[in-house]
Amino acid sequence: CTRGAIGTMPRSRYGAAMATEPTDVNVDDYLSRVPNNRRRADGTEVTRIMHEITGVAPRMWGPSMIGFGAADYQYEGGHSGTTFQIGLAPRASALVLYGLIPPADDIELLDQLGAFTRSKACIYVKRLAGIDEGVLRELIKRGWAAEGTRDL
Protein backbone atom coordinates (compact mmCIF):
# COMPACT_ATOMS: atom_id res chain seq x y z
CA CYS A 1 0.00 0.00 0.00
CA THR A 2 1.11 3.57 -0.47
CA ARG A 3 0.30 6.91 1.07
CA GLY A 4 -1.51 9.54 -0.95
CA ALA A 5 -1.44 13.25 -0.28
CA ILE A 6 -4.24 12.77 2.26
CA GLY A 7 -5.34 9.34 3.45
CA THR A 8 -4.22 5.80 2.74
CA MET A 9 -5.24 4.02 -0.43
CA PRO A 10 -4.42 0.35 -0.99
CA ARG A 11 -2.75 -0.25 -4.34
CA SER A 12 -2.89 -3.20 -6.71
CA ARG A 13 0.30 -5.02 -7.63
CA TYR A 14 0.32 -2.98 -10.85
CA GLY A 15 0.33 0.31 -8.94
CA ALA A 16 -3.24 1.33 -9.77
CA ALA A 17 -5.53 2.46 -6.99
CA MET A 18 -7.93 -0.27 -5.97
CA ALA A 19 -11.63 0.49 -6.01
CA THR A 20 -12.24 -0.28 -2.35
CA GLU A 21 -15.68 0.71 -1.19
CA PRO A 22 -17.48 0.27 2.14
CA THR A 23 -19.76 -2.77 2.21
CA ASP A 24 -22.64 -3.99 4.36
CA VAL A 25 -20.77 -7.14 5.47
CA ASN A 26 -20.87 -7.52 9.25
CA VAL A 27 -17.36 -7.03 10.73
CA ASP A 28 -17.89 -9.59 13.51
CA ASP A 29 -19.09 -12.18 10.98
CA TYR A 30 -16.04 -11.51 8.80
CA LEU A 31 -13.64 -11.79 11.75
CA SER A 32 -15.27 -15.04 12.90
CA ARG A 33 -14.40 -16.56 9.52
CA VAL A 34 -10.70 -15.63 9.48
CA PRO A 35 -9.09 -19.08 9.22
CA ASN A 36 -5.89 -18.37 11.16
CA ASN A 37 -6.64 -18.41 14.91
CA ARG A 38 -3.92 -15.88 15.79
CA ARG A 39 -4.93 -13.47 13.00
CA ARG A 40 -8.57 -13.78 14.06
CA ALA A 41 -7.77 -13.02 17.71
CA ASP A 42 -5.32 -10.23 16.88
CA GLY A 43 -7.71 -8.71 14.32
CA THR A 44 -10.57 -8.81 16.81
CA GLU A 45 -8.44 -7.12 19.49
CA VAL A 46 -7.13 -4.36 17.22
CA THR A 47 -10.68 -3.75 15.95
CA ARG A 48 -11.81 -3.39 19.58
CA ILE A 49 -8.96 -0.95 20.36
CA MET A 50 -9.60 1.14 17.24
CA HIS A 51 -13.31 1.31 18.05
CA GLU A 52 -12.55 2.31 21.64
CA ILE A 53 -10.22 5.12 20.53
CA THR A 54 -12.23 6.45 17.58
CA GLY A 55 -15.73 5.98 18.94
CA VAL A 56 -16.72 4.96 15.41
CA ALA A 57 -18.15 1.57 14.48
CA PRO A 58 -15.89 -0.51 12.24
CA ARG A 59 -16.99 -1.08 8.67
CA MET A 60 -15.87 -3.54 6.04
CA TRP A 61 -14.16 -2.00 3.02
CA GLY A 62 -13.95 -4.42 0.15
CA PRO A 63 -13.87 -8.11 1.00
CA SER A 64 -11.13 -8.10 3.67
CA MET A 65 -10.30 -4.68 5.12
CA ILE A 66 -11.85 -3.26 8.29
CA GLY A 67 -11.92 0.52 8.29
CA PHE A 68 -12.80 3.37 10.61
CA GLY A 69 -14.02 6.73 9.39
CA ALA A 70 -13.16 8.06 5.96
CA ALA A 71 -10.54 10.29 4.40
CA ASP A 72 -10.25 11.90 1.01
CA TYR A 73 -7.03 11.38 -0.93
CA GLN A 74 -5.49 12.69 -4.11
CA TYR A 75 -2.39 11.47 -5.92
CA GLU A 76 -0.03 13.74 -7.82
CA GLY A 77 -1.37 12.24 -11.05
CA GLY A 78 -4.82 13.60 -10.23
CA HIS A 79 -6.59 10.39 -9.14
CA SER A 80 -8.69 11.02 -6.06
CA GLY A 81 -11.25 9.26 -3.94
CA THR A 82 -12.26 8.29 -0.44
CA THR A 83 -10.97 5.47 1.73
CA PHE A 84 -10.97 4.64 5.44
CA GLN A 85 -8.83 6.82 7.72
CA ILE A 86 -7.38 3.96 9.74
CA GLY A 87 -7.94 0.25 9.49
CA LEU A 88 -6.65 -3.28 9.43
CA ALA A 89 -6.73 -6.51 7.49
CA PRO A 90 -6.02 -9.92 9.05
CA ARG A 91 -4.05 -11.46 6.14
CA ALA A 92 -2.58 -14.96 6.08
CA SER A 93 1.00 -13.70 6.49
CA ALA A 94 0.42 -10.82 8.92
CA LEU A 95 -2.05 -8.41 10.47
CA VAL A 96 -1.84 -5.32 8.24
CA LEU A 97 -2.44 -1.93 9.88
CA TYR A 98 -3.36 1.02 7.65
CA GLY A 99 -3.07 4.75 8.31
CA LEU A 100 -0.78 4.50 11.34
CA ILE A 101 2.61 5.48 9.85
CA PRO A 102 3.48 8.80 11.47
CA PRO A 103 4.90 11.78 9.55
CA ALA A 104 8.68 11.82 9.10
CA ASP A 105 9.19 14.13 12.08
CA ASP A 106 7.41 11.61 14.35
CA ILE A 107 8.88 8.39 12.96
CA GLU A 108 10.86 7.57 16.13
CA LEU A 109 7.59 6.41 17.70
CA LEU A 110 7.74 3.37 15.41
CA ASP A 111 11.08 2.39 16.95
CA GLN A 112 9.20 1.80 20.22
CA LEU A 113 6.45 -0.37 18.70
CA GLY A 114 8.19 -3.75 18.85
CA ALA A 115 8.37 -6.55 16.28
CA PHE A 116 6.90 -5.52 12.91
CA THR A 117 7.81 -4.82 9.32
CA ARG A 118 6.53 -1.97 7.22
CA SER A 119 6.02 -0.61 3.78
CA LYS A 120 5.71 3.05 2.88
CA ALA A 121 2.27 3.30 4.55
CA CYS A 122 1.47 -0.04 6.23
CA ILE A 123 2.58 -1.84 9.36
CA TYR A 124 2.74 -5.66 9.24
CA VAL A 125 2.43 -7.46 12.58
CA LYS A 126 3.01 -11.20 12.92
CA ARG A 127 1.98 -11.34 16.60
CA LEU A 128 0.09 -8.66 18.47
CA ALA A 129 1.78 -9.88 21.66
CA GLY A 130 5.11 -8.80 20.12
CA ILE A 131 4.24 -5.10 20.01
CA ASP A 132 3.77 -2.47 22.70
CA GLU A 133 0.04 -1.80 23.14
CA GLY A 134 0.62 1.70 24.51
CA VAL A 135 2.61 2.67 21.41
CA LEU A 136 -0.03 1.05 19.17
CA ARG A 137 -2.73 3.07 20.91
CA GLU A 138 -0.74 6.28 20.39
CA LEU A 139 -0.27 5.50 16.68
CA ILE A 140 -4.01 4.86 16.37
CA LYS A 141 -4.80 8.17 18.11
CA ARG A 142 -2.45 10.09 15.83
CA GLY A 143 -3.66 8.30 12.70
CA TRP A 144 -7.26 9.07 13.62
CA ALA A 145 -6.47 12.73 14.34
CA ALA A 146 -4.71 13.20 10.98
CA GLU A 147 -6.03 15.78 8.54
CA GLY A 148 -8.94 14.62 6.44
CA THR A 149 -10.66 12.34 8.99
CA ARG A 150 -14.43 12.23 8.91
CA ASP A 151 -17.18 9.87 9.90
CA LEU A 152 -18.81 7.76 7.19
Short mmCIF file of N, CA, C and O in Angstrom, two decimals, residues 34-125:
data_model
loop_
_atom_site.label_atom_id
_atom_site.label_comp_id
_atom_site.label_asym_id
_atom_site.label_seq_id
_atom_site.Cartn_x
_atom_site.Cartn_y
_atom_site.Cartn_z
N VAL A 34 -12.14 -15.67 9.78
CA VAL A 34 -10.70 -15.63 9.48
C VAL A 34 -10.12 -16.97 9.89
O VAL A 34 -10.24 -17.38 11.05
N PRO A 35 -9.50 -17.70 8.94
CA PRO A 35 -9.09 -19.08 9.22
C PRO A 35 -7.94 -19.23 10.23
O PRO A 35 -7.91 -20.18 10.99
N ASN A 36 -7.03 -18.28 10.26
CA ASN A 36 -5.89 -18.37 11.16
C ASN A 36 -6.30 -17.88 12.55
O ASN A 36 -6.72 -16.72 12.71
N ASN A 37 -6.19 -18.75 13.55
CA ASN A 37 -6.64 -18.41 14.91
C ASN A 37 -5.96 -17.16 15.46
O ASN A 37 -6.61 -16.31 16.08
N ARG A 38 -4.65 -17.05 15.27
CA ARG A 38 -3.92 -15.88 15.79
C ARG A 38 -4.38 -14.62 15.08
O ARG A 38 -4.61 -13.59 15.71
N ARG A 39 -4.49 -14.65 13.75
CA ARG A 39 -4.93 -13.47 13.00
C ARG A 39 -6.35 -13.07 13.41
O ARG A 39 -6.66 -11.89 13.52
N ARG A 40 -7.21 -14.07 13.63
CA ARG A 40 -8.57 -13.78 14.06
C ARG A 40 -8.56 -13.08 15.41
O ARG A 40 -9.20 -12.04 15.59
N ALA A 41 -7.83 -13.61 16.37
CA ALA A 41 -7.77 -13.02 17.71
C ALA A 41 -7.12 -11.64 17.68
O ALA A 41 -7.63 -10.69 18.28
N ASP A 42 -6.00 -11.51 16.96
CA ASP A 42 -5.32 -10.23 16.88
C ASP A 42 -6.18 -9.20 16.14
O ASP A 42 -6.27 -8.05 16.55
N GLY A 43 -6.83 -9.62 15.06
CA GLY A 43 -7.71 -8.71 14.32
C GLY A 43 -8.89 -8.25 15.16
O GLY A 43 -9.26 -7.06 15.13
N THR A 44 -9.45 -9.15 15.93
CA THR A 44 -10.57 -8.81 16.81
C THR A 44 -10.12 -7.81 17.88
O THR A 44 -10.82 -6.84 18.16
N GLU A 45 -8.94 -8.02 18.44
CA GLU A 45 -8.44 -7.12 19.49
C GLU A 45 -8.11 -5.74 18.94
O GLU A 45 -8.46 -4.72 19.54
N VAL A 46 -7.46 -5.66 17.79
CA VAL A 46 -7.13 -4.36 17.22
C VAL A 46 -8.41 -3.63 16.80
O VAL A 46 -8.53 -2.42 16.97
N THR A 47 -9.39 -4.36 16.28
CA THR A 47 -10.68 -3.75 15.95
C THR A 47 -11.30 -3.15 17.20
O THR A 47 -11.81 -2.03 17.18
N ARG A 48 -11.27 -3.88 18.31
CA ARG A 48 -11.81 -3.39 19.58
C ARG A 48 -11.09 -2.12 20.03
O ARG A 48 -11.71 -1.13 20.42
N ILE A 49 -9.75 -2.12 19.94
CA ILE A 49 -8.96 -0.95 20.36
C ILE A 49 -9.27 0.25 19.47
O ILE A 49 -9.46 1.37 19.96
N MET A 50 -9.31 0.03 18.16
CA MET A 50 -9.60 1.14 17.24
C MET A 50 -10.99 1.72 17.49
O MET A 50 -11.18 2.93 17.48
N HIS A 51 -11.96 0.84 17.75
CA HIS A 51 -13.31 1.31 18.05
C HIS A 51 -13.32 2.11 19.35
O HIS A 51 -13.95 3.17 19.43
N GLU A 52 -12.62 1.62 20.35
CA GLU A 52 -12.55 2.31 21.64
C GLU A 52 -11.96 3.72 21.47
O GLU A 52 -12.47 4.69 22.03
N ILE A 53 -10.90 3.84 20.69
CA ILE A 53 -10.22 5.12 20.53
C ILE A 53 -11.00 6.08 19.63
O ILE A 53 -11.13 7.26 19.94
N THR A 54 -11.55 5.58 18.55
CA THR A 54 -12.23 6.45 17.58
C THR A 54 -13.67 6.76 17.96
O THR A 54 -14.20 7.79 17.57
N GLY A 55 -14.31 5.83 18.66
CA GLY A 55 -15.73 5.98 18.94
C GLY A 55 -16.61 5.71 17.73
O GLY A 55 -17.81 5.94 17.77
N VAL A 56 -16.02 5.22 16.66
CA VAL A 56 -16.72 4.96 15.41
C VAL A 56 -16.83 3.46 15.21
O VAL A 56 -15.87 2.72 15.45
N ALA A 57 -17.97 3.00 14.75
CA ALA A 57 -18.15 1.57 14.48
C ALA A 57 -17.27 1.15 13.29
O ALA A 57 -17.15 1.90 12.32
N PRO A 58 -16.67 -0.02 13.37
CA PRO A 58 -15.89 -0.51 12.24
C PRO A 58 -16.79 -0.85 11.06
O PRO A 58 -17.97 -1.17 11.24
N ARG A 59 -16.23 -0.76 9.87
CA ARG A 59 -16.99 -1.08 8.67
C ARG A 59 -16.09 -1.83 7.70
O ARG A 59 -14.91 -1.50 7.57
N MET A 60 -16.63 -2.82 7.05
CA MET A 60 -15.87 -3.54 6.04
C MET A 60 -15.70 -2.66 4.81
O MET A 60 -16.64 -2.00 4.37
N TRP A 61 -14.50 -2.67 4.27
CA TRP A 61 -14.16 -2.00 3.02
C TRP A 61 -13.64 -3.08 2.10
O TRP A 61 -12.62 -3.71 2.40
N GLY A 62 -14.34 -3.32 1.02
CA GLY A 62 -13.95 -4.42 0.15
C GLY A 62 -14.18 -5.72 0.90
O GLY A 62 -14.83 -5.77 1.94
N PRO A 63 -13.60 -6.81 0.40
CA PRO A 63 -13.87 -8.11 1.00
C PRO A 63 -13.07 -8.43 2.26
O PRO A 63 -13.43 -9.34 2.99
N SER A 64 -11.99 -7.65 2.57
CA SER A 64 -11.13 -8.10 3.67
C SER A 64 -10.48 -7.00 4.50
O SER A 64 -9.60 -7.29 5.30
N MET A 65 -10.89 -5.76 4.33
CA MET A 65 -10.30 -4.68 5.12
C MET A 65 -11.36 -4.09 6.04
O MET A 65 -12.50 -3.87 5.63
N ILE A 66 -10.97 -3.85 7.28
CA ILE A 66 -11.85 -3.26 8.29
C ILE A 66 -11.40 -1.82 8.47
O ILE A 66 -10.24 -1.57 8.80
N GLY A 67 -12.30 -0.88 8.23
CA GLY A 67 -11.92 0.52 8.29
C GLY A 67 -12.74 1.31 9.29
O GLY A 67 -13.84 0.93 9.67
N PHE A 68 -12.17 2.44 9.68
CA PHE A 68 -12.80 3.37 10.61
C PHE A 68 -12.77 4.75 9.98
O PHE A 68 -11.71 5.23 9.56
N GLY A 69 -13.94 5.40 9.95
CA GLY A 69 -14.02 6.73 9.39
C GLY A 69 -13.73 6.74 7.90
O GLY A 69 -13.76 5.70 7.24
N ALA A 70 -13.46 7.91 7.38
CA ALA A 70 -13.16 8.06 5.96
C ALA A 70 -12.22 9.24 5.79
O ALA A 70 -12.20 10.15 6.62
N ALA A 71 -11.45 9.20 4.73
CA ALA A 71 -10.54 10.29 4.40
C ALA A 71 -10.47 10.43 2.89
O ALA A 71 -10.46 9.42 2.17
N ASP A 72 -10.42 11.65 2.43
CA ASP A 72 -10.25 11.90 1.01
C ASP A 72 -8.76 11.87 0.69
O ASP A 72 -7.93 12.24 1.52
N TYR A 73 -8.43 11.42 -0.49
CA TYR A 73 -7.03 11.38 -0.93
C TYR A 73 -6.95 11.87 -2.36
O TYR A 73 -7.94 11.85 -3.09
N GLN A 74 -5.75 12.32 -2.73
CA GLN A 74 -5.49 12.69 -4.11
C GLN A 74 -4.02 12.44 -4.39
O GLN A 74 -3.15 12.87 -3.63
N TYR A 75 -3.75 11.74 -5.49
CA TYR A 75 -2.39 11.47 -5.92
C TYR A 75 -1.91 12.58 -6.84
O TYR A 75 -2.73 13.30 -7.44
N GLU A 76 -0.60 12.71 -6.96
CA GLU A 76 -0.03 13.74 -7.82
C GLU A 76 -0.56 13.65 -9.24
O GLU A 76 -0.70 14.65 -9.92
N GLY A 77 -0.85 12.44 -9.70
CA GLY A 77 -1.37 12.24 -11.05
C GLY A 77 -2.81 12.68 -11.23
O GLY A 77 -3.35 12.64 -12.33
N GLY A 78 -3.47 13.10 -10.13
CA GLY A 78 -4.82 13.60 -10.23
C GLY A 78 -5.90 12.65 -9.74
O GLY A 78 -7.02 13.07 -9.47
N HIS A 79 -5.59 11.34 -9.63
CA HIS A 79 -6.59 10.39 -9.14
C HIS A 79 -6.96 10.74 -7.70
O HIS A 79 -6.09 11.02 -6.88
N SER A 80 -8.25 10.72 -7.41
CA SER A 80 -8.69 11.02 -6.06
C SER A 80 -9.85 10.11 -5.69
O SER A 80 -10.45 9.46 -6.54
N GLY A 81 -10.16 10.08 -4.42
CA GLY A 81 -11.25 9.26 -3.94
C GLY A 81 -11.36 9.34 -2.43
O GLY A 81 -10.80 10.23 -1.80
N THR A 82 -12.06 8.38 -1.88
CA THR A 82 -12.26 8.29 -0.44
C THR A 82 -11.93 6.88 0.01
O THR A 82 -12.28 5.91 -0.66
N THR A 83 -11.27 6.76 1.12
CA THR A 83 -10.97 5.47 1.73
C THR A 83 -11.11 5.61 3.24
O THR A 83 -11.43 6.69 3.74
N PHE A 84 -10.89 4.55 3.98
CA PHE A 84 -10.97 4.64 5.44
C PHE A 84 -9.76 5.41 5.97
O PHE A 84 -8.70 5.40 5.38
N GLN A 85 -9.93 6.06 7.12
CA GLN A 85 -8.83 6.82 7.72
C GLN A 85 -7.80 5.89 8.35
O GLN A 85 -6.61 6.05 8.13
N ILE A 86 -8.26 4.98 9.17
CA ILE A 86 -7.38 3.96 9.74
C ILE A 86 -8.09 2.62 9.60
O ILE A 86 -9.31 2.57 9.49
N GLY A 87 -7.31 1.56 9.62
CA GLY A 87 -7.94 0.25 9.49
C GLY A 87 -6.95 -0.88 9.60
O GLY A 87 -5.78 -0.69 9.93
N LEU A 88 -7.45 -2.07 9.31
CA LEU A 88 -6.65 -3.28 9.43
C LEU A 88 -7.18 -4.35 8.50
O LEU A 88 -8.32 -4.27 8.04
N ALA A 89 -6.34 -5.33 8.26
CA ALA A 89 -6.73 -6.51 7.49
C ALA A 89 -5.97 -7.71 8.04
O ALA A 89 -4.74 -7.72 8.02
N PRO A 90 -6.69 -8.70 8.56
CA PRO A 90 -6.02 -9.92 9.05
C PRO A 90 -5.68 -10.84 7.86
O PRO A 90 -6.49 -11.65 7.45
N ARG A 91 -4.50 -10.68 7.28
CA ARG A 91 -4.05 -11.46 6.14
C ARG A 91 -3.39 -12.75 6.63
O ARG A 91 -3.04 -12.89 7.79
N ALA A 92 -3.19 -13.68 5.73
CA ALA A 92 -2.58 -14.96 6.08
C ALA A 92 -1.17 -14.77 6.65
O ALA A 92 -0.79 -15.43 7.62
N SER A 93 -0.40 -13.86 6.08
CA SER A 93 1.00 -13.70 6.49
C SER A 93 1.20 -12.74 7.65
O SER A 93 2.21 -12.81 8.34
N ALA A 94 0.26 -11.81 7.86
CA ALA A 94 0.42 -10.82 8.92
C ALA A 94 -0.88 -10.04 9.10
O ALA A 94 -1.74 -10.03 8.22
N LEU A 95 -0.98 -9.37 10.23
CA LEU A 95 -2.05 -8.41 10.47
C LEU A 95 -1.55 -7.09 9.89
O LEU A 95 -0.51 -6.58 10.31
N VAL A 96 -2.26 -6.55 8.91
CA VAL A 96 -1.84 -5.32 8.24
C VAL A 96 -2.60 -4.15 8.87
O VAL A 96 -3.83 -4.19 8.98
N LEU A 97 -1.85 -3.12 9.27
CA LEU A 97 -2.44 -1.93 9.88
C LEU A 97 -2.26 -0.75 8.92
O LEU A 97 -1.15 -0.48 8.47
N TYR A 98 -3.36 -0.08 8.61
CA TYR A 98 -3.36 1.02 7.65
C TYR A 98 -3.54 2.36 8.35
O TYR A 98 -4.30 2.47 9.31
N GLY A 99 -2.86 3.38 7.84
CA GLY A 99 -3.07 4.75 8.31
C GLY A 99 -2.38 5.09 9.62
O GLY A 99 -2.70 6.10 10.23
N LEU A 100 -1.42 4.26 10.04
CA LEU A 100 -0.78 4.50 11.34
C LEU A 100 0.68 4.94 11.22
O LEU A 100 1.32 5.19 12.24
N ILE A 101 1.22 5.04 10.01
CA ILE A 101 2.61 5.48 9.85
C ILE A 101 2.65 6.98 10.13
O ILE A 101 1.98 7.76 9.46
N PRO A 102 3.43 7.38 11.13
CA PRO A 102 3.48 8.80 11.47
C PRO A 102 4.27 9.60 10.44
O PRO A 102 5.04 9.03 9.66
N PRO A 103 4.10 10.93 10.44
CA PRO A 103 4.90 11.78 9.55
C PRO A 103 6.39 11.61 9.88
O PRO A 103 6.75 11.15 10.96
N ALA A 104 7.23 12.00 8.95
CA ALA A 104 8.68 11.82 9.10
C ALA A 104 9.22 12.40 10.40
O ALA A 104 10.11 11.81 11.03
N ASP A 105 8.68 13.51 10.86
CA ASP A 105 9.19 14.13 12.08
C ASP A 105 8.76 13.39 13.35
O ASP A 105 9.18 13.72 14.44
N ASP A 106 7.93 12.38 13.21
CA ASP A 106 7.41 11.61 14.35
C ASP A 106 7.78 10.13 14.24
O ASP A 106 7.28 9.32 15.00
N ILE A 107 8.62 9.78 13.29
CA ILE A 107 8.88 8.39 12.96
C ILE A 107 9.55 7.61 14.10
O ILE A 107 9.43 6.38 14.15
N GLU A 108 10.19 8.28 15.03
CA GLU A 108 10.86 7.57 16.13
C GLU A 108 9.87 6.79 17.00
O GLU A 108 10.25 5.84 17.68
N LEU A 109 8.61 7.16 16.96
CA LEU A 109 7.59 6.41 17.70
C LEU A 109 7.54 4.96 17.23
O LEU A 109 7.34 4.05 18.03
N LEU A 110 7.74 4.74 15.94
CA LEU A 110 7.74 3.37 15.41
C LEU A 110 8.84 2.51 16.02
O LEU A 110 8.67 1.31 16.17
N ASP A 111 9.97 3.13 16.35
CA ASP A 111 11.08 2.39 16.95
C ASP A 111 10.70 1.76 18.28
O ASP A 111 11.31 0.81 18.74
N GLN A 112 9.66 2.29 18.92
CA GLN A 112 9.20 1.80 20.22
C GLN A 112 8.09 0.76 20.11
O GLN A 112 7.66 0.21 21.11
N LEU A 113 7.61 0.49 18.88
CA LEU A 113 6.45 -0.37 18.70
C LEU A 113 6.73 -1.84 19.01
O LEU A 113 5.88 -2.51 19.59
N GLY A 114 7.89 -2.33 18.63
CA GLY A 114 8.19 -3.75 18.85
C GLY A 114 8.47 -4.44 17.54
O GLY A 114 9.01 -3.85 16.61
N ALA A 115 8.07 -5.71 17.45
CA ALA A 115 8.37 -6.55 16.28
C ALA A 115 7.34 -6.35 15.17
O ALA A 115 6.18 -6.74 15.32
N PHE A 116 7.77 -5.74 14.06
CA PHE A 116 6.90 -5.52 12.91
C PHE A 116 7.78 -5.25 11.70
O PHE A 116 8.97 -5.00 11.82
N THR A 117 7.17 -5.31 10.54
CA THR A 117 7.81 -4.82 9.32
C THR A 117 6.88 -3.76 8.76
O THR A 117 5.75 -3.60 9.22
N ARG A 118 7.35 -3.04 7.76
CA ARG A 118 6.53 -1.97 7.22
C ARG A 118 6.81 -1.74 5.75
O ARG A 118 7.84 -2.12 5.24
N SER A 119 5.84 -1.13 5.12
CA SER A 119 6.02 -0.61 3.78
C SER A 119 5.96 0.90 3.92
O SER A 119 6.02 1.43 5.03
N LYS A 120 5.77 1.59 2.82
CA LYS A 120 5.71 3.05 2.88
C LYS A 120 4.57 3.54 3.79
O LYS A 120 4.70 4.54 4.47
N ALA A 121 3.44 2.82 3.80
CA ALA A 121 2.27 3.30 4.55
C ALA A 121 1.59 2.24 5.40
O ALA A 121 0.57 2.53 6.00
N CYS A 122 2.12 1.03 5.46
CA CYS A 122 1.47 -0.04 6.23
C CYS A 122 2.42 -0.65 7.24
O CYS A 122 3.63 -0.71 7.02
N ILE A 123 1.84 -1.11 8.33
CA ILE A 123 2.58 -1.84 9.36
C ILE A 123 2.11 -3.29 9.31
O ILE A 123 0.91 -3.55 9.28
N TYR A 124 3.05 -4.23 9.30
CA TYR A 124 2.74 -5.66 9.24
C TYR A 124 3.16 -6.30 10.56
O TYR A 124 4.33 -6.25 10.93
N VAL A 125 2.19 -6.88 11.26
CA VAL A 125 2.43 -7.46 12.58
C VAL A 125 2.17 -8.96 12.52
O VAL A 125 1.09 -9.39 12.14
#
